[in-house]
Tab-separated table of C-alpha atoms in Angstrom:
chain	number	residue	atom	x	y	z
A	28	MET	CA	15.370	21.241	-0.852
A	29	LYS	CA	11.722	21.568	-1.938
A	30	LEU	CA	11.346	22.543	-5.577
A	31	PRO	CA	8.072	24.161	-6.955
A	32	VAL	CA	6.472	22.730	-10.086
A	33	LEU	CA	7.919	25.426	-12.250
A	34	ALA	CA	11.355	24.691	-11.051
A	35	LEU	CA	10.948	21.023	-11.569
A	36	THR	CA	9.988	21.506	-15.106
A	37	THR	CA	12.848	23.851	-15.854
A	38	ALA	CA	15.360	21.412	-14.046
A	39	LEU	CA	14.725	18.761	-16.658
A	40	LEU	CA	16.623	20.749	-19.165
A	41	VAL	CA	19.736	21.513	-17.176
A	42	VAL	CA	22.185	19.629	-14.996
A	43	LEU	CA	21.264	20.253	-11.446
A	44	PRO	CA	23.695	20.125	-8.770
A	45	GLN	CA	22.714	17.217	-6.520
A	46	ALA	CA	21.161	18.376	-3.159
A	47	ALA	CA	22.804	17.244	-0.027
A	48	SER	CA	22.037	13.644	0.623
A	49	ALA	CA	19.152	13.059	2.812
A	50	ALA	CA	19.977	11.461	6.142
A	51	THR	CA	19.766	7.675	5.941
A	52	LEU	CA	18.170	5.139	8.299
A	53	ASP	CA	20.557	3.356	10.524
A	54	GLY	CA	19.389	-0.200	10.070
A	55	ALA	CA	21.763	-1.528	12.965
A	56	ALA	CA	19.811	0.648	15.367
A	57	MET	CA	16.380	-0.805	14.452
A	58	LYS	CA	14.993	-3.706	16.181
A	59	TRP	CA	12.477	-6.407	14.934
A	60	PRO	CA	9.383	-4.449	15.867
A	61	PHE	CA	10.081	-2.115	13.017
A	62	ALA	CA	9.500	-4.967	10.448
A	63	LEU	CA	6.000	-5.549	12.003
A	64	PRO	CA	4.046	-3.204	9.518
A	65	PHE	CA	5.745	-5.066	6.635
A	66	ALA	CA	4.697	-8.468	7.892
A	67	GLY	CA	1.242	-7.033	8.915
A	68	LEU	CA	0.488	-5.724	5.308
A	69	LEU	CA	1.683	-8.893	3.639
A	70	LEU	CA	-0.410	-10.929	5.953
A	71	SER	CA	-3.394	-8.836	5.466
A	72	ILE	CA	-3.084	-9.169	1.545
A	73	ALA	CA	-2.710	-12.971	2.113
A	74	LEU	CA	-5.437	-13.577	4.662
A	75	GLY	CA	-7.872	-10.736	4.142
A	76	PRO	CA	-9.495	-11.956	0.997
A	77	LEU	CA	-9.981	-15.415	2.528
A	78	LEU	CA	-11.191	-14.610	6.144
A	79	PHE	CA	-13.073	-11.293	5.630
A	80	PRO	CA	-13.477	-10.845	1.759
A	81	LYS	CA	-16.342	-8.123	1.975
A	82	LEU	CA	-14.338	-5.932	4.564
A	83	TRP	CA	-11.104	-6.413	2.717
A	84	HIS	CA	-12.437	-5.465	-0.756
A	85	ALA	CA	-14.274	-2.405	0.656
A	86	HIS	CA	-11.248	-1.265	2.834
A	87	TYR	CA	-8.101	-2.680	1.390
A	88	GLY	CA	-6.807	0.868	0.714
A	89	LYS	CA	-7.303	2.078	4.194
A	90	ILE	CA	-5.667	-0.988	5.476
A	91	ALA	CA	-2.666	-0.561	3.560
A	92	ALA	CA	-2.500	3.202	4.443
A	93	ALA	CA	-2.874	2.171	8.146
A	94	TRP	CA	0.294	0.015	7.957
A	95	SER	CA	2.060	2.644	6.111
A	96	GLY	CA	1.208	5.200	8.753
A	97	ALA	CA	2.470	2.858	11.407
A	98	THR	CA	5.934	2.523	9.482
A	99	LEU	CA	6.256	6.219	8.881
A	100	ALA	CA	5.474	7.128	12.490
A	101	SER	CA	7.966	4.598	13.761
A	102	ILE	CA	10.702	6.032	11.350
A	103	ALA	CA	9.848	9.599	12.573
A	104	TRP	CA	10.021	8.354	16.260
A	105	LEU	CA	13.558	6.909	15.654
A	106	ALA	CA	15.252	9.266	13.297
A	107	GLY	CA	13.017	12.398	13.029
A	108	GLY	CA	10.577	13.901	10.594
A	109	GLN	CA	13.244	15.052	8.082
A	110	VAL	CA	14.589	11.404	7.703
A	111	MET	CA	10.887	10.057	7.415
A	112	PHE	CA	9.986	12.507	4.731
A	113	ALA	CA	13.196	11.899	2.712
A	114	THR	CA	12.750	8.089	3.009
A	115	LEU	CA	9.099	8.354	1.971
A	116	VAL	CA	10.053	10.549	-1.139
A	117	HIS	CA	12.645	7.983	-2.186
A	118	ALA	CA	10.152	5.099	-1.774
A	119	VAL	CA	7.460	6.884	-3.798
A	120	LEU	CA	9.402	8.742	-6.427
A	121	GLY	CA	12.525	6.629	-6.622
A	122	GLU	CA	11.004	3.205	-6.500
A	123	TYR	CA	7.081	2.987	-6.561
A	124	LEU	CA	6.469	5.543	-9.400
A	125	SER	CA	8.180	3.746	-12.311
A	126	PHE	CA	6.928	0.451	-11.167
A	127	ILE	CA	3.219	1.390	-11.080
A	128	VAL	CA	3.362	3.394	-14.286
A	129	LEU	CA	4.612	0.482	-16.258
A	130	LEU	CA	1.952	-1.907	-14.814
A	131	PHE	CA	-0.682	0.830	-15.668
A	132	ALA	CA	0.605	0.987	-19.215
A	133	LEU	CA	0.738	-2.701	-19.877
A	134	TYR	CA	-2.821	-3.260	-18.265
A	135	THR	CA	-4.430	-0.433	-20.167
A	136	VAL	CA	-2.981	-1.444	-23.462
A	137	ALA	CA	-3.378	-5.246	-23.201
A	138	GLY	CA	-7.006	-4.675	-22.028
A	139	GLY	CA	-7.778	-3.177	-25.511
A	140	ILE	CA	-6.714	-6.360	-27.320
A	141	LEU	CA	-9.791	-8.625	-27.904
A	142	VAL	CA	-9.544	-12.306	-28.991
A	143	SER	CA	-12.913	-13.265	-30.290
A	144	GLY	CA	-14.491	-16.326	-31.916
A	145	ASP	CA	-15.078	-19.985	-30.846
A	146	ILE	CA	-12.422	-22.128	-30.125
A	147	ARG	CA	-12.851	-25.905	-29.519
A	148	GLY	CA	-11.322	-26.837	-26.148
A	149	THR	CA	-9.218	-29.834	-27.370
A	150	PRO	CA	-5.827	-30.584	-25.732
A	151	TRP	CA	-4.098	-29.342	-28.777
A	152	ASN	CA	-5.882	-26.144	-28.978
A	153	ASN	CA	-5.566	-25.565	-25.136
A	154	ALA	CA	-1.854	-26.370	-25.367
A	155	ALA	CA	-1.442	-23.835	-28.199
A	156	ILE	CA	-3.073	-21.153	-26.197
A	157	LEU	CA	-0.897	-21.819	-23.109
A	158	ALA	CA	2.244	-21.786	-25.355
A	159	LEU	CA	1.262	-18.600	-26.843
A	160	GLY	CA	0.535	-17.165	-23.577
A	161	THR	CA	3.856	-18.271	-22.157
A	162	VAL	CA	5.685	-16.491	-24.970
A	163	MET	CA	3.560	-13.397	-24.752
A	164	ALA	CA	4.015	-13.079	-20.980
A	165	SER	CA	7.542	-11.688	-21.360
A	166	ILE	CA	6.488	-9.203	-23.929
A	167	VAL	CA	3.224	-7.704	-22.617
A	168	GLY	CA	3.668	-8.923	-19.076
A	169	THR	CA	1.990	-11.669	-17.207
A	170	THR	CA	-1.013	-9.580	-16.396
A	171	GLY	CA	-1.399	-8.438	-19.989
A	172	ALA	CA	-1.091	-11.891	-21.432
A	173	ALA	CA	-3.572	-13.335	-19.010
A	174	MET	CA	-6.057	-10.602	-19.606
A	175	ILE	CA	-5.827	-11.167	-23.472
A	176	LEU	CA	-6.302	-14.948	-23.240
A	177	ILE	CA	-8.044	-16.046	-20.249
A	178	ARG	CA	-11.487	-15.316	-21.615
A	179	PRO	CA	-11.002	-17.125	-25.022
A	180	LEU	CA	-9.534	-20.173	-22.961
A	181	ILE	CA	-12.648	-20.260	-20.739
A	182	ARG	CA	-15.090	-20.094	-23.680
A	183	ALA	CA	-13.273	-23.005	-25.198
A	184	ASN	CA	-13.513	-25.037	-22.172
A	185	VAL	CA	-16.505	-23.891	-20.147
A	186	SER	CA	-18.848	-26.708	-21.340
A	187	ARG	CA	-16.237	-29.388	-20.400
A	188	PRO	CA	-16.961	-31.238	-17.162
A	189	HIS	CA	-13.182	-31.334	-16.396
A	190	ASN	CA	-11.676	-27.901	-16.920
A	191	VAL	CA	-10.190	-26.801	-13.660
A	192	HIS	CA	-6.728	-28.273	-14.606
A	193	VAL	CA	-6.841	-25.995	-17.628
A	194	MET	CA	-7.064	-22.795	-15.457
A	195	VAL	CA	-4.330	-24.054	-12.973
A	196	PHE	CA	-1.910	-24.591	-15.786
A	197	PHE	CA	-2.870	-21.266	-17.314
A	198	ILE	CA	-2.114	-19.571	-14.016
A	199	ILE	CA	1.258	-21.402	-13.604
A	200	LEU	CA	2.596	-20.910	-17.133
A	201	VAL	CA	1.000	-17.541	-18.485
A	202	ALA	CA	0.572	-15.760	-15.136
A	203	ASN	CA	4.092	-16.624	-13.902
A	204	VAL	CA	6.620	-18.906	-15.479
A	205	GLY	CA	6.249	-17.142	-18.923
A	206	GLY	CA	7.292	-13.793	-17.531
A	207	ALA	CA	10.727	-14.793	-16.546
A	208	LEU	CA	12.577	-13.360	-19.699
A	209	SER	CA	12.222	-9.661	-19.448
A	210	PRO	CA	11.585	-6.817	-16.915
A	211	LEU	CA	8.194	-6.481	-18.761
A	212	GLY	CA	7.211	-9.959	-17.860
A	213	ASP	CA	6.922	-10.036	-14.181
A	214	PRO	CA	6.936	-7.132	-11.448
A	215	PRO	CA	10.006	-8.531	-9.544
A	216	LEU	CA	12.201	-8.465	-12.597
A	217	PHE	CA	11.084	-4.783	-13.363
A	218	ILE	CA	12.154	-4.051	-9.861
A	219	GLY	CA	15.456	-5.585	-10.584
A	220	PHE	CA	15.648	-3.349	-13.821
A	221	LEU	CA	14.932	-0.239	-11.745
A	222	ASN	CA	17.772	-1.177	-9.494
A	223	GLY	CA	20.188	-1.569	-12.371
A	224	VAL	CA	19.889	-5.054	-13.811
A	225	ASP	CA	20.308	-4.916	-17.674
A	226	PHE	CA	17.047	-5.316	-19.669
A	227	PHE	CA	18.065	-8.479	-21.476
A	228	TRP	CA	20.035	-10.015	-18.593
A	229	THR	CA	17.257	-12.607	-17.589
A	230	THR	CA	16.696	-13.219	-21.336
A	231	ARG	CA	20.349	-14.202	-21.890
A	232	ASN	CA	20.765	-15.962	-18.527
A	233	LEU	CA	17.474	-17.777	-17.929
A	234	TRP	CA	16.025	-18.805	-21.186
A	235	ILE	CA	17.220	-22.252	-21.047
A	236	GLN	CA	15.959	-22.863	-17.610
A	237	THR	CA	12.668	-21.252	-18.527
A	238	ALA	CA	12.289	-23.306	-21.749
A	239	ILE	CA	13.010	-26.511	-19.897
A	240	VAL	CA	10.404	-25.734	-17.064
A	241	ALA	CA	7.836	-24.346	-19.709
A	242	GLY	CA	8.362	-27.237	-21.872
A	243	LEU	CA	7.898	-29.891	-19.228
A	244	LEU	CA	4.865	-28.064	-17.973
A	245	LEU	CA	3.219	-28.100	-21.396
A	246	ALA	CA	4.025	-31.819	-21.850
A	247	MET	CA	2.516	-32.605	-18.517
A	248	PHE	CA	-0.500	-30.553	-19.481
A	249	VAL	CA	-0.988	-32.373	-22.916
A	250	VAL	CA	-0.906	-35.810	-21.032
A	251	LEU	CA	-3.295	-34.750	-18.375
A	252	ASP	CA	-5.690	-33.002	-20.766
A	253	PHE	CA	-5.724	-35.916	-23.253
A	254	TRP	CA	-6.771	-38.182	-20.473
A	255	ARG	CA	-9.408	-35.886	-19.242
A	256	PHE	CA	-10.650	-35.213	-22.792
A	257	ARG	CA	-11.059	-38.749	-23.617
A	258	SER	CA	-13.054	-39.565	-20.793
A	259	GLU	CA	-15.640	-36.745	-21.409
A	260	PRO	CA	-18.973	-37.308	-23.152
A	261	VAL	CA	-18.813	-36.769	-27.023
A	262	ASP	CA	-21.610	-34.024	-26.898
A	263	THR	CA	-19.405	-31.751	-24.670
A	264	ARG	CA	-16.968	-31.193	-27.649
A	265	ILE	CA	-18.556	-28.185	-29.283
A	266	GLU	CA	-17.579	-27.272	-32.854
A	267	SER	CA	-16.256	-23.945	-33.834
A	268	SER	CA	-18.974	-21.688	-35.334
A	269	GLN	CA	-17.381	-18.208	-35.380
A	270	PRO	CA	-13.851	-17.704	-36.827
A	271	LEU	CA	-11.060	-16.580	-34.564
A	272	ARG	CA	-10.459	-12.743	-34.695
A	273	VAL	CA	-7.990	-10.327	-33.062
A	274	ARG	CA	-9.384	-6.857	-32.728
A	275	GLY	CA	-7.793	-3.672	-31.202
A	276	LEU	CA	-4.687	-4.166	-33.190
A	277	ALA	CA	-3.561	-0.563	-32.753
A	278	ASN	CA	-2.666	-1.670	-29.213
A	279	VAL	CA	0.003	-4.140	-30.570
A	280	ALA	CA	1.910	-1.051	-32.073
A	281	LEU	CA	1.421	0.586	-28.574
A	282	ILE	CA	2.986	-2.567	-26.885
A	283	ALA	CA	5.972	-2.122	-29.135
A	284	ALA	CA	6.093	1.502	-28.107
A	285	ILE	CA	6.190	0.406	-24.483
A	286	ILE	CA	9.077	-1.831	-25.139
A	287	GLY	CA	10.824	1.008	-27.008
A	288	CYS	CA	10.277	3.357	-23.955
A	289	ILE	CA	12.105	0.811	-21.721
A	290	LEU	CA	14.796	0.292	-24.014
A	291	LEU	CA	15.317	3.944	-24.452
A	292	SER	CA	15.687	4.572	-20.754
A	293	ALA	CA	18.118	1.786	-20.636
A	294	ASN	CA	20.580	3.092	-23.181
A	295	TRP	CA	20.059	6.900	-23.176
A	296	ARG	CA	22.163	8.459	-20.322
A	297	PRO	CA	21.976	12.157	-20.763
A	298	GLY	CA	23.360	12.857	-17.185
A	299	LEU	CA	20.515	15.178	-16.365
A	300	ALA	CA	18.628	14.860	-13.163
A	301	VAL	CA	16.354	16.379	-10.586
A	302	ASP	CA	17.188	15.928	-6.947
A	303	VAL	CA	14.337	15.903	-4.673
A	304	PHE	CA	15.216	15.479	-0.866
A	305	GLY	CA	18.252	13.305	-1.757
A	306	THR	CA	16.330	11.140	-4.349
A	307	ARG	CA	17.887	11.615	-7.792
A	308	LEU	CA	15.329	11.307	-10.572
A	309	GLU	CA	17.143	10.681	-13.865
A	310	LEU	CA	15.760	12.527	-17.035
A	311	GLN	CA	15.673	9.257	-18.890
A	312	ASN	CA	13.470	7.670	-16.280
A	313	LEU	CA	11.145	10.735	-16.203
A	314	VAL	CA	10.746	10.800	-20.075
A	315	ARG	CA	10.124	7.110	-20.026
A	316	ASP	CA	7.375	7.253	-17.312
A	317	GLY	CA	5.790	10.270	-18.985
A	318	LEU	CA	5.628	8.456	-22.288
A	319	LEU	CA	4.248	5.360	-20.887
A	320	VAL	CA	1.370	7.419	-19.597
A	321	VAL	CA	0.867	8.995	-23.043
A	322	ILE	CA	0.844	5.558	-24.439
A	323	ALA	CA	-1.810	4.373	-22.092
A	324	LEU	CA	-4.040	7.392	-22.791
A	325	LEU	CA	-3.541	6.787	-26.637
A	326	SER	CA	-4.852	3.156	-25.964
A	327	LEU	CA	-7.970	4.414	-24.268
A	328	TRP	CA	-8.461	6.963	-27.190
A	329	TRP	CA	-7.983	4.500	-30.016
A	330	THR	CA	-9.613	1.414	-28.584
A	331	GLN	CA	-13.535	0.930	-29.135
A	332	ASP	CA	-15.360	0.755	-25.818
A	333	GLU	CA	-17.103	-2.622	-26.998
A	334	HIS	CA	-13.658	-4.294	-27.153
A	335	ARG	CA	-12.768	-3.587	-23.565
A	336	GLU	CA	-16.275	-4.435	-22.489
A	337	ALA	CA	-15.974	-7.801	-24.157
A	338	ASN	CA	-12.789	-8.382	-22.361
A	339	GLY	CA	-14.535	-7.676	-19.150
A	340	PHE	CA	-12.040	-4.694	-18.572
A	341	SER	CA	-12.340	-2.665	-15.425
A	342	TRP	CA	-10.082	-0.372	-13.500
A	343	GLU	CA	-10.550	-2.324	-10.149
A	344	PRO	CA	-7.597	-4.781	-10.421
A	345	ILE	CA	-4.925	-2.095	-11.322
A	346	ARG	CA	-6.482	0.172	-8.705
A	347	GLU	CA	-6.052	-2.579	-5.990
A	348	VAL	CA	-2.587	-3.111	-7.192
A	349	ALA	CA	-1.711	0.503	-6.990
A	350	LYS	CA	-3.064	0.925	-3.480
A	351	LEU	CA	-1.516	-2.174	-2.086
A	352	PHE	CA	1.882	-1.726	-3.733
A	353	ALA	CA	2.121	1.890	-2.484
A	354	GLY	CA	1.733	0.417	0.933
A	355	ILE	CA	4.268	-2.334	0.421
A	356	PHE	CA	6.886	0.141	-1.001
A	357	ILE	CA	6.459	2.114	2.238
A	358	VAL	CA	6.363	-0.627	4.876
A	359	ILE	CA	9.430	-2.342	3.234
A	360	ILE	CA	11.511	0.850	4.009
A	361	PRO	CA	12.686	-0.328	7.483
A	362	VAL	CA	13.341	-3.748	6.237
A	363	LEU	CA	15.650	-2.712	3.501
A	364	ALA	CA	17.587	-0.468	6.078
A	365	VAL	CA	18.129	-3.511	8.206
A	366	LEU	CA	19.287	-5.521	5.375
A	367	ASP	CA	21.695	-2.769	4.359
A	368	ALA	CA	23.063	-3.182	7.898
A	369	GLY	CA	24.084	-6.820	6.969
A	370	PRO	CA	25.293	-8.857	9.978
A	371	LYS	CA	24.726	-5.960	12.270
A	372	GLY	CA	20.908	-5.927	11.687
A	373	PHE	CA	18.276	-8.288	13.064
A	374	PHE	CA	18.079	-10.147	9.740
A	375	ALA	CA	21.401	-11.532	10.343
A	376	TRP	CA	20.005	-14.959	10.697
A	377	LEU	CA	18.573	-14.808	7.179
A	378	LEU	CA	21.893	-13.650	5.823
A	379	SER	CA	23.465	-16.537	7.582
A	380	ALA	CA	21.005	-18.888	6.043
A	381	VAL	CA	21.849	-17.997	2.500
A	382	THR	CA	25.633	-17.648	3.036
A	383	GLU	CA	28.226	-20.382	2.950
A	384	ARG	CA	30.949	-20.682	5.596
A	385	ASP	CA	33.311	-18.894	3.372
A	386	GLY	CA	31.096	-15.899	2.865
A	387	ALA	CA	29.995	-16.850	-0.562
A	388	PRO	CA	26.308	-16.748	-1.311
A	389	HIS	CA	24.561	-20.106	-1.239
A	390	GLU	CA	22.555	-20.157	-4.509
A	391	VAL	CA	20.132	-22.998	-3.743
A	392	ALA	CA	19.248	-21.368	-0.459
A	393	TYR	CA	18.613	-18.087	-2.343
A	394	PHE	CA	16.343	-19.944	-4.751
A	395	TRP	CA	14.236	-21.767	-2.208
A	396	TYR	CA	13.979	-19.050	0.356
A	397	THR	CA	12.970	-16.387	-2.257
A	398	GLY	CA	10.605	-18.844	-3.828
A	399	VAL	CA	8.823	-20.021	-0.920
A	400	MET	CA	8.514	-16.497	0.620
A	401	SER	CA	7.291	-15.180	-2.836
A	402	ALA	CA	4.478	-17.779	-2.772
A	403	PHE	CA	3.110	-16.555	0.402
A	404	LEU	CA	4.219	-12.851	0.509
A	405	ASP	CA	3.857	-11.782	-2.943
A	406	ASN	CA	6.922	-12.152	-5.410
A	407	ALA	CA	7.775	-8.474	-6.045
A	408	PRO	CA	8.542	-7.337	-2.464
A	409	THR	CA	10.211	-10.671	-1.838
A	410	TYR	CA	12.564	-10.111	-4.845
A	411	LEU	CA	13.590	-6.769	-3.476
A	412	LEU	CA	14.229	-8.098	-0.074
A	413	PHE	CA	16.612	-10.871	-1.497
A	414	PHE	CA	18.265	-8.556	-3.945
A	415	LYS	CA	19.092	-6.213	-1.068
A	416	LEU	CA	20.202	-9.001	1.063
A	417	ALA	CA	22.660	-10.289	-1.668
A	418	GLY	CA	24.271	-6.791	-1.666
A	419	GLY	CA	22.010	-4.835	-3.835
A	420	ASP	CA	24.824	-4.267	-6.306
A	421	ALA	CA	23.478	-4.923	-9.851
A	422	ARG	CA	26.841	-4.902	-11.528
A	423	GLU	CA	28.297	-7.381	-9.056
A	424	LEU	CA	25.060	-9.455	-9.169
A	425	MET	CA	25.182	-9.625	-13.037
A	426	GLY	CA	28.962	-10.403	-12.856
A	427	ALA	CA	30.724	-12.604	-10.165
A	428	LEU	CA	27.316	-13.299	-8.383
A	429	SER	CA	25.316	-13.988	-11.482
A	430	GLY	CA	24.286	-17.390	-10.138
A	431	THR	CA	22.807	-15.597	-7.116
A	432	LEU	CA	20.738	-13.113	-9.174
A	433	ALA	CA	19.553	-15.992	-11.344
A	434	ALA	CA	18.494	-17.946	-8.209
A	435	ILE	CA	16.553	-15.007	-6.747
A	436	SER	CA	14.930	-14.258	-10.199
A	437	MET	CA	13.771	-17.793	-10.851
A	438	GLY	CA	12.661	-18.269	-7.301
A	439	ALA	CA	10.482	-15.166	-7.253
A	440	VAL	CA	9.014	-15.771	-10.887
A	441	TYR	CA	8.558	-19.498	-10.897
A	442	MET	CA	7.525	-20.134	-7.352
A	443	GLY	CA	4.919	-17.122	-7.407
A	444	ALA	CA	2.665	-19.561	-9.170
A	445	LEU	CA	2.487	-21.816	-6.061
A	446	THR	CA	-0.349	-19.802	-4.465
A	447	TYR	CA	-3.097	-17.335	-5.633
A	448	ILE	CA	-1.299	-14.606	-3.654
A	449	GLY	CA	2.282	-15.341	-5.152
A	450	ASN	CA	1.583	-12.919	-8.123
A	451	ALA	CA	-0.918	-10.221	-9.085
A	452	PRO	CA	-2.627	-12.018	-12.058
A	453	ASN	CA	-3.172	-15.265	-10.197
A	454	PHE	CA	-6.145	-14.062	-8.120
A	455	MET	CA	-7.431	-12.167	-11.056
A	456	VAL	CA	-7.562	-15.336	-13.330
A	457	ALA	CA	-9.184	-17.282	-10.637
A	458	ALA	CA	-11.751	-14.692	-9.991
A	459	ILE	CA	-12.623	-14.351	-13.700
A	460	ALA	CA	-12.806	-18.243	-13.869
A	461	VAL	CA	-15.296	-18.388	-10.968
A	462	GLN	CA	-17.462	-15.607	-12.486
A	463	SER	CA	-17.610	-17.761	-15.673
A	464	GLY	CA	-18.906	-20.810	-13.781
A	465	ILE	CA	-15.741	-22.809	-13.306
A	466	LYS	CA	-15.319	-24.222	-9.908
A	467	MET	CA	-11.951	-23.201	-8.917
A	468	PRO	CA	-10.255	-24.876	-5.904
A	469	SER	CA	-9.683	-23.182	-2.630
A	470	PHE	CA	-6.607	-21.393	-1.491
A	471	PHE	CA	-5.271	-24.649	-0.182
A	472	GLY	CA	-6.668	-26.794	-2.941
A	473	TYR	CA	-4.834	-24.883	-5.462
A	474	LEU	CA	-1.579	-24.919	-3.416
A	475	LEU	CA	-1.666	-28.634	-3.310
A	476	ARG	CA	-2.360	-28.977	-7.105
A	477	ALA	CA	0.405	-26.371	-8.033
A	478	ALA	CA	2.885	-27.941	-5.599
A	479	ALA	CA	2.302	-31.353	-6.971
A	480	ILE	CA	2.977	-30.064	-10.466
A	481	LEU	CA	5.844	-27.568	-9.763
A	482	VAL	CA	7.953	-28.965	-6.798
A	483	PRO	CA	9.388	-31.846	-8.851
A	484	LEU	CA	10.549	-29.475	-11.437
A	485	PHE	CA	12.029	-27.119	-8.828
A	486	LEU	CA	13.997	-30.068	-7.400
A	487	LEU	CA	15.075	-30.923	-10.814
A	488	LEU	CA	16.643	-27.292	-11.130
A	489	THR	CA	18.250	-27.733	-7.913
A	490	PHE	CA	19.744	-31.241	-8.244
A	491	LEU	CA	20.009	-31.792	-11.847
A	492	PRO	CA	20.654	-28.453	-13.492
A	493	VAL	CA	20.932	-29.221	-17.277
A	494	ALA	CA	22.419	-25.708	-17.730
A	495	PRO	CA	24.120	-25.015	-14.341
A	496	VAL	CA	23.051	-21.821	-12.662
A	497	LEU	CA	22.491	-23.230	-9.094
A	498	ARG	CA	25.386	-24.653	-7.528
A	499	LEU	CA	25.310	-27.086	-4.721
A	500	HIS	CA	27.939	-26.618	-2.215
């Protein structure tokens, strides 16, 4: 049933009888062409900025809309307009809305925190910034931590002749690995939270692995940066002239409020909901999303404009993320339906690749498949794809199949660092560095550097798990 705005508002205060469930897609009846818009949009995101950057940046929203339209048309052709509309409502209101509202709030609030002053680009100072950003990433998000710290790090190292490695490690640690410990940290983990994974599950289950990976990465960076630093001319080592200051501190309190909103929605279950075409919108989630919007508006009101200007703050990055992910959440509808069909769907081969002969999930396969696909297809939709492939039942995945959920989570977050397109902040950091005069490597140049750094660590997780999560069979 279609509810007018007044009825929607009133319904938040009462228990609504759940509307008749909308008809669902039969994934077993869908053939591989239904996945072409999904593949087409992800390839467009991967190749568009490289092959036709001007056209892409001018029309990426239209390109995403075109692939989305093709998906919806194919669903309507197969199952009818009512099913198409119901699946669209579920994708937008049930999945996408909460996802983009959180990103918007974190992006807005973090953009109001200004770190100013001169920092010497010494190995120890650089390592301290990387370590701080790694810790911050799970609290303010990888995008928020990257926005707060990238410009101070660039200013500290811009005069050094060898500074590309600093940016590469920043992308790996701050924009990716550091976000592995909470749903606030990285978009794929928030998608898991929206699908029922406990807020602190990754904190409890992945902190040892993340500490090992981050610790080894920081050690590698210090060794490399000392080697580079010692070979540089003395006159490039600029002494500090302005003290370090952090401004816009009201936004720190607002970040705490964001965390409080997420925890509120995880623990408050009033049992009230609105049903829109078979999509059940829980009161706690609606309240959370509304409060997050209010927090973002408060940040804009309380933060001085010059702080955001000094940060180089603009709405374009979040606008691009909003448009592209709206498309992703739509084009992935047929893919998820096919995955729900299990061995009856055309993704049976992928299910076989990550399943043992006895039917148990192959955790190492989940780790590597999720990771490699995350690197080239963006880690958020890839996480959702393998989460559904593993059954999509959060309770089971946090219980008997906890190793599988850990493998999917680590693969999506850690290996998103392998390319510029693996995670949303990666390209943003690279673009800011280029604008500041740093000669960042090409797509494949970065891939080679990141792989040389990360693949040995991933093999360590696979074959020598100090705290066993991945099990070799």
